[in-house]
């Protein structure tokens, strides 16, 4: 495939034939936007209309701090504590205290892993030395320039016969057979040392090697204490080249020349954001004044975390590793129910859920459940799914059923990309009906919009989306909350055309976004809820807590294991609801792109 086969994009200008791809981009799958990846690989493509980029007033790349500190240790002999302190205090942008705590931990974990690697190689009389220059595979012709890079740390033996690339992971190991590992090995085997800046110079000046390697290693280092490094590739350069040509090169071509739009968090940094027809634009969606600090993403999960503690929201946004949750029964049950409902409501043609879709738990064939959950999960989930049958919305009047879609909407007035994940969208009589589905042991009372929306802010955002015509058609529709217990299911409905419903939704979203939008310090808010905070280990201000004691928030007692509200007061504050939901439905700890 040649560069000329990559289609032109309206609203963009520049040189599409200059391509620089990071090997880690091969980890991106169909959940991500292909256009974004292809455009990111073209550093000399820009929006046609000039737009001044605004940068965050805080450091947004904690791994960069880790790399800087390790450079100081390995190339200058600096003590690790002094190196971390210098990287943090002399950084151009502000570093949050929680980020600084993680950087110290990450550097210590890396040096521990480096000792393990050295001990492993010692019986082979192989000693690796850190290399200051990264490597790049670069090909230039009259038609195009292509560069393949790998971001990490480089090592080699004194005679150059052994080269090693270390891939850094912030919190957990990646897939052993990920194609990016083969691409990184190829950069190590075929790449030359870059004298210039591989992320600025096009092309970059390179140095030829005096000695060719006979052995290439790719080692994965998880920046967490007591996790051993893992050798992903240990082979000869020739074998690595063959593997790359056979298994990986076509994937690189697909990434670089792929096409397909999928709006989501990628939209924040996408060069095509201003001209992309797949990203709805809704000025005033969040009802905010001004454009805040810089362009960002926001979701209900972000808002929920900020209500609990600004520091928690900030650390989660930066992918600072979270404590792995030991999923309790409530979490497993909720996820199992949602997986079953997504599968059932995604059938074509759409049809209502029926009793014969839910065999007895001792049946030889569990039907749809066998595809999406274990037998133990089915034991817990079935009573809730049986309750759902009475309120399943898929009857003969339903059209355009979409379970669990991923949505992104840009609010240019606030300069925020809003991301949402509805449980079910459908059309009834040409009107949009948006449904959220929850499982609980005991339904929490309350039917007033403000009270319900504070408890389940996804509904408030849903009202705003429908009100602004994001789903097409008239700017009216219905937002529903289905609550399933083991005994029954109920559905609360809110008409978007009702002024009281719209006002309640605006108020809830404003409370969740207003301070977050302009905050630059993200100070901690310690309290009982620190017991359920997934990033409390990095917070110097966390409050001492009893992990077995109920979490008390605004007078509401919450089970620290399940997130269930123990007392059922008439009103549950937004912060109390956020703490409860954060335990019952912990957000995914998305792995950052390295």
Coordinates of C-alpha atoms in Angstrom, one line a residue, residues 7-588:
X7 CA -7.8 9.1 1.7
X8 CA -7.8 12.8 2.1
X9 CA -9.6 14.4 5.1
X10 CA -11.6 17.6 5.0
X11 CA -10.5 20.2 7.4
X12 CA -6.8 19.0 7.5
X13 CA -3.7 20.2 5.8
X14 CA 0.0 19.1 5.6
X15 CA 2.1 16.3 4.5
X16 CA 0.5 12.9 4.8
X17 CA 3.5 11.1 3.4
X18 CA 5.5 11.7 6.5
X19 CA 4.7 8.9 9.0
X20 CA 6.1 8.3 12.5
X21 CA 4.5 5.4 14.4
X22 CA 5.1 4.3 17.9
X23 CA 5.1 0.5 18.3
X24 CA 2.7 0.8 21.2
X25 CA 0.0 2.0 18.8
X26 CA -0.4 -1.6 17.7
X27 CA -2.1 -2.4 21.0
X28 CA -5.1 -0.3 20.0
X29 CA -8.1 -2.3 18.9
X30 CA -11.6 -1.7 17.5
X31 CA -12.7 0.0 20.7
X32 CA -10.4 2.9 19.6
X33 CA -10.7 5.4 16.7
X34 CA -8.7 4.3 13.7
X35 CA -8.7 7.8 12.2
X36 CA -7.2 9.2 15.3
X37 CA -4.3 6.7 15.3
X38 CA -3.6 7.2 11.6
X39 CA -3.6 11.0 12.1
X40 CA -1.4 10.8 15.2
X41 CA 1.1 8.8 13.1
X42 CA 1.3 11.8 10.7
X43 CA 3.2 14.6 12.7
X44 CA 3.0 17.1 9.8
X45 CA -0.8 16.9 9.4
X46 CA -2.7 19.8 11.2
X47 CA -6.2 21.2 11.2
X48 CA -6.8 23.6 8.3
X49 CA -8.0 26.3 10.7
X50 CA -5.4 27.4 13.2
X51 CA -6.3 26.7 16.8
X52 CA -4.1 27.7 19.7
X53 CA -3.4 24.7 21.8
X54 CA -3.9 25.1 25.5
X55 CA -1.9 22.9 27.8
X56 CA -2.8 21.6 31.3
X57 CA -1.3 23.7 34.1
X58 CA -0.1 20.4 35.7
X59 CA 2.0 17.5 34.6
X60 CA 0.0 15.1 32.6
X61 CA 2.6 12.4 31.9
X62 CA 3.9 10.8 35.2
X63 CA 5.9 8.2 33.3
X64 CA 8.0 11.1 31.9
X65 CA 9.0 12.0 35.4
X66 CA 10.0 8.4 36.1
X67 CA 12.1 8.4 33.0
X68 CA 13.8 11.6 33.9
X69 CA 14.7 10.4 37.4
X70 CA 16.0 7.1 36.1
X71 CA 18.2 8.9 33.5
X72 CA 19.7 10.9 36.3
X73 CA 20.4 7.7 38.3
X74 CA 21.8 5.6 35.4
X75 CA 23.8 8.3 33.5
X76 CA 24.8 10.7 36.3
X77 CA 25.0 8.4 39.3
X78 CA 22.5 10.4 41.3
X79 CA 21.0 8.9 44.4
X80 CA 17.4 7.8 43.6
X81 CA 15.8 10.0 46.3
X82 CA 17.6 13.0 45.0
X83 CA 16.8 12.1 41.4
X84 CA 13.1 11.9 42.1
X85 CA 13.1 15.1 44.1
X86 CA 14.8 16.9 41.3
X87 CA 12.5 15.5 38.6
X88 CA 9.5 16.6 40.6
X89 CA 10.6 20.0 41.9
X90 CA 12.3 21.2 38.7
X91 CA 9.5 20.1 36.4
X92 CA 8.1 22.8 34.2
X93 CA 4.5 22.0 35.3
X94 CA 3.1 21.4 38.7
X95 CA 3.3 17.9 40.0
X96 CA 0.5 16.8 42.4
X97 CA 1.7 15.3 45.7
X98 CA 0.0 12.0 44.9
X99 CA 1.8 11.8 41.6
X100 CA 5.1 12.5 43.3
X101 CA 4.4 9.7 45.7
X102 CA 3.8 7.3 42.9
X103 CA 6.9 8.4 41.0
X104 CA 9.0 7.6 44.0
X105 CA 7.5 4.2 44.3
X106 CA 7.8 3.5 40.5
X107 CA 11.4 4.4 40.4
X108 CA 12.2 2.1 43.3
X109 CA 10.2 -0.7 41.7
X110 CA 12.1 -0.2 38.4
X111 CA 15.5 -0.4 40.1
X112 CA 14.5 -3.5 41.9
X113 CA 13.4 -5.1 38.6
X114 CA 16.8 -4.0 37.0
X115 CA 18.6 -5.9 39.8
X116 CA 16.5 -9.0 39.0
X117 CA 17.4 -8.7 35.3
X118 CA 21.1 -8.4 36.1
X119 CA 20.9 -11.4 38.4
X120 CA 19.2 -13.5 35.7
X121 CA 21.9 -12.7 33.1
X122 CA 24.9 -13.0 35.5
X123 CA 25.3 -16.8 35.0
X124 CA 25.6 -16.1 31.2
X125 CA 28.3 -13.5 31.9
X126 CA 26.1 -10.9 30.2
X127 CA 26.3 -7.4 31.7
X128 CA 24.0 -4.7 30.3
X129 CA 24.8 -1.0 30.4
X130 CA 22.2 1.7 30.0
X131 CA 22.2 3.4 26.6
X132 CA 21.3 7.1 26.3
X133 CA 20.2 7.1 22.7
X134 CA 16.9 5.5 21.6
X135 CA 16.6 3.5 18.4
X136 CA 14.5 4.1 15.4
X137 CA 13.7 2.2 12.2
X138 CA 13.7 4.8 9.4
X139 CA 13.0 4.5 5.7
X140 CA 13.1 7.5 3.3
X141 CA 12.3 7.6 -0.4
X142 CA 11.1 10.1 -2.9
X143 CA 7.5 9.2 -2.1
X144 CA 7.5 9.1 1.7
X145 CA 9.2 9.0 5.0
X146 CA 8.4 6.2 7.5
X147 CA 9.7 5.9 11.1
X148 CA 8.9 3.3 13.7
X149 CA 9.8 4.1 17.3
X150 CA 9.7 2.4 20.7
X151 CA 9.3 4.3 23.9
X152 CA 11.1 2.8 26.9
X153 CA 14.6 2.2 28.2
X154 CA 17.5 0.9 26.2
X155 CA 20.5 -1.3 27.2
X156 CA 23.3 -3.2 25.6
X157 CA 26.4 -5.3 26.4
X158 CA 29.8 -3.6 26.1
X159 CA 30.5 -5.5 22.9
X160 CA 27.1 -4.6 21.4
X161 CA 26.2 -8.3 20.9
X162 CA 23.2 -8.2 23.3
X163 CA 20.6 -5.4 23.0
X164 CA 17.7 -5.1 25.4
X165 CA 14.6 -2.9 25.3
X166 CA 12.6 -2.5 28.5
X167 CA 8.9 -1.7 28.1
X168 CA 7.4 0.1 31.1
X169 CA 3.9 -0.7 32.4
X170 CA 2.4 1.5 35.1
X171 CA 0.2 -1.0 36.9
X172 CA -0.1 -4.4 35.3
X173 CA 1.4 -6.7 32.7
X174 CA 0.2 -6.6 29.2
X175 CA -0.5 -9.4 26.8
X176 CA 2.5 -11.6 26.2
X177 CA 1.6 -12.1 22.5
X178 CA 0.7 -8.4 21.8
X179 CA 1.9 -7.4 18.3
X180 CA 3.5 -4.3 19.8
X181 CA 6.1 -6.6 21.5
X182 CA 7.3 -7.9 18.1
X183 CA 7.4 -4.3 16.7
X184 CA 9.5 -3.2 19.7
X185 CA 11.8 -6.2 19.1
X186 CA 12.1 -5.2 15.5
X187 CA 13.1 -1.6 16.4
X188 CA 15.7 -3.1 18.7
X189 CA 17.0 -5.4 16.0
X190 CA 16.9 -3.2 13.0
X191 CA 16.8 0.3 14.4
X192 CA 19.7 2.7 14.5
X193 CA 20.7 5.0 17.4
X194 CA 19.0 8.4 17.0
X195 CA 21.3 11.4 17.6
X196 CA 18.5 13.8 17.3
X197 CA 15.0 13.9 18.8
X198 CA 12.9 11.0 17.4
X199 CA 9.7 12.9 18.4
X200 CA 10.7 16.2 16.7
X201 CA 13.2 15.7 13.9
X202 CA 11.8 14.4 10.6
X203 CA 13.9 12.6 9.5
X204 CA 16.2 12.1 12.6
X205 CA 20.0 11.9 12.3
X206 CA 21.2 8.4 13.2
X207 CA 24.5 6.7 14.0
X208 CA 25.5 3.3 12.5
X209 CA 26.6 0.6 15.0
X210 CA 30.1 -0.7 15.0
X211 CA 29.0 -4.2 16.0
X212 CA 25.8 -5.9 15.0
X213 CA 23.9 -7.7 17.7
X214 CA 23.4 -11.5 17.9
X215 CA 20.7 -11.4 20.6
X216 CA 17.7 -9.2 21.1
X217 CA 15.6 -9.0 24.3
X218 CA 12.4 -7.2 25.1
X219 CA 11.6 -7.1 28.8
X220 CA 8.4 -5.9 30.4
X221 CA 8.8 -4.0 33.7
X222 CA 5.7 -3.3 35.8
X223 CA 6.3 -0.3 38.0
X224 CA 5.0 -2.0 41.1
X225 CA 6.9 -3.4 44.1
X226 CA 7.8 -7.1 44.1
X227 CA 6.5 -7.8 40.5
X228 CA 9.3 -9.7 38.6
X229 CA 10.2 -8.4 35.1
X230 CA 9.0 -10.6 32.3
X231 CA 11.0 -11.5 29.2
X232 CA 8.7 -11.1 26.2
X233 CA 11.3 -11.6 23.4
X234 CA 14.7 -13.3 23.5
X235 CA 15.8 -14.2 20.0
X236 CA 18.2 -13.5 17.2
X237 CA 17.9 -10.4 15.0
X238 CA 17.2 -12.6 11.9
X239 CA 14.4 -14.5 13.6
X240 CA 12.9 -11.2 14.9
X241 CA 12.9 -9.8 11.4
X242 CA 11.2 -12.9 10.0
X243 CA 8.5 -12.7 12.7
X244 CA 7.9 -9.0 12.1
X245 CA 7.6 -9.5 8.3
X246 CA 5.2 -12.5 8.7
X247 CA 3.0 -11.4 11.7
X248 CA 3.4 -7.7 12.3
X249 CA 4.2 -5.6 9.3
X250 CA 0.7 -5.9 7.8
X251 CA -0.7 -4.7 11.2
X252 CA 1.5 -1.6 11.0
X253 CA 0.1 -0.9 7.5
X254 CA -3.4 -1.3 8.8
X255 CA -2.9 1.1 11.6
X256 CA -1.2 3.7 9.5
X257 CA -3.6 3.6 6.6
X258 CA -6.7 2.4 8.5
X259 CA -10.0 4.4 8.4
X260 CA -12.9 4.4 10.7
X261 CA -14.3 6.8 13.2
X262 CA -15.2 6.0 16.8
X263 CA -15.9 9.0 18.9
X264 CA -14.6 8.7 22.5
X265 CA -11.8 10.0 24.7
X266 CA -9.5 10.1 21.7
X267 CA -11.4 13.1 20.4
X268 CA -9.7 15.4 22.9
X269 CA -6.4 15.3 21.2
X270 CA -7.6 14.4 17.7
X271 CA -6.4 16.7 14.8
X272 CA -9.8 16.1 13.0
X273 CA -12.0 17.0 16.0
X274 CA -13.1 20.3 14.5
X275 CA -14.1 18.7 11.2
X276 CA -15.2 15.2 12.2
X277 CA -18.8 14.6 11.4
X278 CA -19.0 11.7 13.8
X279 CA -18.5 13.9 16.8
X280 CA -21.7 15.8 17.8
X281 CA -21.2 19.4 18.9
X282 CA -23.5 20.7 21.6
X283 CA -22.6 24.2 22.9
X284 CA -23.7 24.6 26.5
X285 CA -24.3 20.9 27.1
X286 CA -22.6 21.1 30.5
X287 CA -24.0 24.6 31.3
X288 CA -20.5 25.9 32.2
X289 CA -19.2 29.4 32.0
X290 CA -15.9 29.7 30.2
X291 CA -13.6 27.2 28.7
X292 CA -11.8 26.1 31.9
X293 CA -8.1 25.3 32.0
X294 CA -7.7 23.3 28.8
X295 CA -9.5 20.8 26.6
X296 CA -10.4 17.7 28.6
X297 CA -12.8 14.8 28.8
X298 CA -15.5 14.4 31.4
X299 CA -17.8 11.5 32.3
X300 CA -20.1 10.8 35.1
X301 CA -17.4 8.6 36.6
X302 CA -15.1 11.7 36.6
X303 CA -17.7 13.8 38.2
X304 CA -18.5 11.1 40.8
X305 CA -14.8 10.9 41.8
X306 CA -14.5 14.6 42.0
X307 CA -17.5 14.9 44.3
X308 CA -15.8 12.4 46.7
X309 CA -12.3 13.9 46.5
X310 CA -10.7 16.2 43.9
X311 CA -7.4 14.4 44.5
X312 CA -8.9 11.1 43.7
X313 CA -10.3 12.4 40.4
X314 CA -7.0 13.9 39.4
X315 CA -5.0 10.7 40.1
X316 CA -7.4 8.5 38.3
X317 CA -7.4 10.9 35.3
X318 CA -3.6 10.5 35.1
X319 CA -3.9 6.7 35.3
X320 CA -2.0 6.5 38.6
X321 CA -2.4 2.8 39.6
X322 CA -5.4 2.0 41.6
X323 CA -5.6 -0.7 44.3
X324 CA -7.1 -3.8 42.7
X325 CA -10.6 -4.4 44.1
X326 CA -11.4 -7.8 45.4
X327 CA -14.8 -7.8 43.6
X328 CA -17.5 -8.5 46.1
X329 CA -20.7 -10.3 45.3
X330 CA -22.5 -7.0 44.5
X331 CA -19.9 -6.0 42.0
X332 CA -19.8 -9.4 40.3
X333 CA -23.6 -9.6 40.3
X334 CA -24.0 -6.2 38.7
X335 CA -21.5 -6.9 36.0
X336 CA -22.9 -10.3 35.2
X337 CA -26.4 -8.9 35.0
X338 CA -25.2 -6.1 32.6
X339 CA -23.4 -8.6 30.4
X340 CA -26.5 -10.7 30.1
X341 CA -28.7 -7.8 29.4
X342 CA -26.3 -6.4 26.7
X343 CA -26.3 -9.8 25.0
X344 CA -30.0 -10.3 25.2
X345 CA -30.9 -6.8 24.1
X346 CA -28.4 -7.0 21.2
X347 CA -30.1 -10.0 19.5
X348 CA -31.2 -9.5 16.0
X349 CA -34.1 -9.1 15.4
X350 CA -34.7 -7.5 18.8
X351 CA -37.1 -9.3 21.0
X352 CA -38.3 -9.1 24.6
X353 CA -36.5 -11.2 27.3
X354 CA -38.6 -14.3 28.2
X355 CA -38.6 -16.9 30.9
X356 CA -37.1 -19.5 28.6
X357 CA -34.1 -17.3 28.2
X358 CA -33.3 -18.0 31.9
X359 CA -33.1 -21.8 32.5
X360 CA -33.0 -23.2 36.0
X361 CA -29.6 -23.0 37.6
X362 CA -29.1 -26.8 37.5
X363 CA -30.0 -27.0 33.8
X364 CA -27.5 -28.7 31.5
X365 CA -27.6 -25.7 29.1
X366 CA -27.7 -22.2 30.7
X367 CA -28.5 -20.7 27.3
X368 CA -27.3 -17.1 26.8
X369 CA -25.8 -17.0 30.3
X370 CA -23.3 -19.7 29.5
X371 CA -21.7 -17.3 27.0
X372 CA -21.3 -14.3 29.3
X373 CA -20.9 -15.6 32.9
X374 CA -19.9 -18.4 35.1
X375 CA -22.3 -20.8 36.8
X376 CA -21.6 -19.2 40.2
X377 CA -22.4 -15.7 38.7
X378 CA -25.6 -17.1 37.2
X379 CA -26.7 -18.3 40.6
X380 CA -26.4 -14.7 41.9
X381 CA -27.7 -12.9 38.8
X382 CA -30.7 -15.0 37.9
X383 CA -33.1 -13.7 40.5
X384 CA -32.5 -10.1 39.3
X385 CA -32.8 -11.1 35.6
X386 CA -36.1 -12.9 36.4
X387 CA -37.3 -9.6 38.0
X388 CA -36.3 -7.8 34.8
X389 CA -38.7 -9.9 32.6
X390 CA -41.7 -7.9 33.8
X391 CA -40.2 -4.6 32.7
X392 CA -38.2 -5.6 29.7
X393 CA -38.7 -2.7 27.2
X394 CA -38.3 -4.6 24.0
X395 CA -41.8 -5.1 22.6
X396 CA -43.2 -4.8 19.1
X397 CA -43.2 -1.0 19.2
X398 CA -39.5 -0.7 19.7
X399 CA -37.0 0.3 16.9
X400 CA -33.3 1.0 16.6
X401 CA -32.3 -0.8 19.8
X402 CA -28.7 -0.2 20.8
X403 CA -27.4 -1.8 24.0
X404 CA -24.3 -0.4 25.8
X405 CA -23.3 2.2 23.1
X406 CA -20.2 4.4 23.7
X407 CA -21.0 8.1 23.1
X408 CA -18.9 11.2 22.9
X409 CA -20.2 14.8 22.5
X410 CA -18.1 18.0 22.3
X411 CA -19.2 21.0 24.2
X412 CA -17.2 23.9 22.6
X413 CA -18.5 26.4 25.0
X414 CA -16.8 24.5 27.8
X415 CA -14.1 23.0 25.6
X416 CA -14.9 19.5 27.1
X417 CA -15.5 16.2 25.4
X418 CA -18.3 14.4 27.3
X419 CA -18.1 10.6 27.2
X420 CA -21.1 8.4 28.2
X421 CA -22.0 4.7 28.2
X422 CA -25.8 4.3 28.3
X423 CA -27.1 0.9 29.2
X424 CA -29.8 0.9 26.5
X425 CA -31.0 3.3 23.8
X426 CA -34.2 2.6 21.8
X427 CA -36.8 4.5 19.8
X428 CA -40.5 4.2 20.6
X429 CA -42.9 6.0 18.2
X430 CA -40.0 8.0 16.8
X431 CA -38.9 9.3 20.3
X432 CA -35.7 8.4 22.1
X433 CA -35.9 6.4 25.2
X434 CA -32.7 6.2 27.3
X435 CA -32.6 3.5 30.1
X436 CA -30.1 3.0 32.9
X437 CA -30.3 -0.3 34.7
X438 CA -29.2 -1.0 38.3
X439 CA -29.2 -3.9 40.7
X440 CA -29.6 -3.6 44.4
X441 CA -30.8 -5.7 47.3
X442 CA -33.3 -3.0 48.4
X443 CA -34.6 -0.2 46.3
X444 CA -33.8 3.3 47.6
X445 CA -36.9 5.4 47.9
X446 CA -37.4 8.6 46.0
X447 CA -39.1 9.6 42.8
X448 CA -38.4 13.4 42.5
X449 CA -36.1 14.2 39.6
X450 CA -33.5 16.1 41.7
X451 CA -33.2 13.3 44.3
X452 CA -33.0 10.5 41.8
X453 CA -30.6 12.4 39.5
X454 CA -28.3 13.1 42.4
X455 CA -28.3 9.4 43.2
X456 CA -27.9 8.3 39.6
X457 CA -26.3 11.2 37.7
X458 CA -26.2 9.2 34.5
X459 CA -29.8 10.1 34.2
X460 CA -29.1 13.8 34.5
X461 CA -26.6 13.6 31.7
X462 CA -29.1 11.5 29.7
X463 CA -31.7 14.3 30.0
X464 CA -29.1 16.8 28.7
X465 CA -28.2 14.6 25.8
X466 CA -31.8 14.0 24.7
X467 CA -32.7 17.7 25.3
X468 CA -30.0 18.8 22.9
X469 CA -30.9 16.3 20.2
X470 CA -27.8 14.2 20.4
X471 CA -29.7 11.1 19.4
X472 CA -31.5 12.9 16.5
X473 CA -35.1 13.7 15.9
X474 CA -37.1 16.0 18.2
X475 CA -35.4 17.3 21.3
X476 CA -37.7 15.3 23.5
X477 CA -37.9 11.8 24.8
X478 CA -37.9 9.7 28.0
X479 CA -35.2 8.8 30.4
X480 CA -35.7 5.7 32.5
X481 CA -34.2 4.1 35.6
X482 CA -34.8 0.4 35.9
X483 CA -34.0 -0.9 39.4
X484 CA -33.8 -4.7 39.8
X485 CA -34.0 -6.5 43.2
X486 CA -34.2 -10.2 43.8
X487 CA -38.0 -9.8 44.2
X488 CA -39.1 -7.2 41.7
X489 CA -38.1 -4.6 39.2
X490 CA -39.4 -1.1 38.9
X491 CA -39.0 1.6 36.3
X492 CA -39.0 5.3 37.0
X493 CA -39.6 7.5 33.9
X494 CA -38.8 11.2 33.4
X495 CA -40.1 13.1 30.4
X496 CA -37.3 15.3 29.0
X497 CA -39.9 17.9 27.9
X498 CA -40.8 18.5 31.6
X499 CA -39.2 21.8 32.7
X500 CA -38.7 20.5 36.2
X501 CA -36.8 17.5 34.9
X502 CA -34.6 19.7 32.7
X503 CA -33.9 22.0 35.6
X504 CA -33.0 19.2 37.9
X505 CA -30.6 17.7 35.3
X506 CA -28.9 21.1 34.8
X507 CA -28.4 21.5 38.5
X508 CA -26.9 18.1 39.1
X509 CA -24.5 18.4 36.1
X510 CA -23.5 21.9 37.2
X511 CA -22.7 20.6 40.7
X512 CA -20.5 17.8 39.3
X513 CA -18.6 19.9 36.7
X514 CA -18.4 23.5 38.0
X515 CA -15.5 23.3 40.4
X516 CA -13.8 20.5 38.5
X517 CA -13.7 22.6 35.3
X518 CA -11.5 25.4 36.8
X519 CA -9.6 23.5 39.5
X520 CA -5.8 23.4 39.3
X521 CA -4.8 22.1 42.7
X522 CA -7.1 19.1 43.3
X523 CA -6.7 19.2 47.0
X524 CA -7.6 16.0 48.9
X525 CA -10.8 15.8 50.9
X526 CA -10.0 13.2 53.5
X527 CA -12.7 11.4 55.5
X528 CA -14.3 8.0 56.1
X529 CA -14.5 7.6 52.4
X530 CA -10.7 7.2 52.2
X531 CA -11.4 3.5 53.1
X532 CA -12.9 3.0 49.7
X533 CA -10.5 5.2 47.7
X534 CA -8.6 3.2 45.1
X535 CA -5.6 5.6 45.1
X536 CA -5.4 6.3 48.8
X537 CA -2.0 4.6 49.0
X538 CA -0.5 7.6 47.1
X539 CA -2.2 10.3 49.2
X540 CA -0.2 11.8 52.0
X541 CA -3.4 13.3 53.5
X542 CA -5.5 10.1 53.6
X543 CA -7.5 9.7 56.7
X544 CA -7.0 6.6 59.0
X545 CA -10.0 4.3 58.6
X546 CA -11.3 1.0 59.8
X547 CA -11.8 -1.2 56.6
X548 CA -14.6 -3.2 58.3
X549 CA -16.5 -0.2 59.6
X550 CA -19.4 1.4 57.7
X551 CA -18.4 4.4 55.7
X552 CA -20.5 7.4 56.9
X553 CA -21.0 10.2 54.3
X554 CA -23.4 13.1 55.0
X555 CA -25.2 10.9 57.5
X556 CA -25.6 8.0 55.2
X557 CA -24.0 4.6 56.3
X558 CA -22.5 2.6 53.4
X559 CA -21.3 -1.0 53.4
X560 CA -17.5 -0.7 52.6
X561 CA -17.6 -4.1 50.8
X562 CA -20.6 -3.8 48.6
X563 CA -21.5 -0.1 48.4
X564 CA -25.0 -0.9 49.6
X565 CA -26.7 1.9 51.6
X566 CA -27.2 0.3 55.0
X567 CA -29.8 2.7 56.3
X568 CA -32.4 3.9 53.8
X569 CA -32.8 7.6 54.4
X570 CA -35.3 9.6 52.5
X571 CA -32.6 11.6 50.9
X572 CA -29.1 10.5 49.8
X573 CA -26.7 13.3 49.0
X574 CA -24.8 13.4 45.7
X575 CA -21.5 12.7 47.5
X576 CA -22.9 9.8 49.5
X577 CA -24.3 8.4 46.3
X578 CA -20.9 8.8 44.6
X579 CA -19.1 7.0 47.4
X580 CA -21.7 4.1 47.3
X581 CA -21.6 3.8 43.5
X582 CA -17.8 4.0 43.5
X583 CA -17.6 0.9 45.6
X584 CA -20.5 -1.0 43.9
X585 CA -19.4 -0.1 40.4
X586 CA -15.6 0.6 40.5
X587 CA -14.5 2.2 37.3
X588 CA -12.2 0.4 35.0

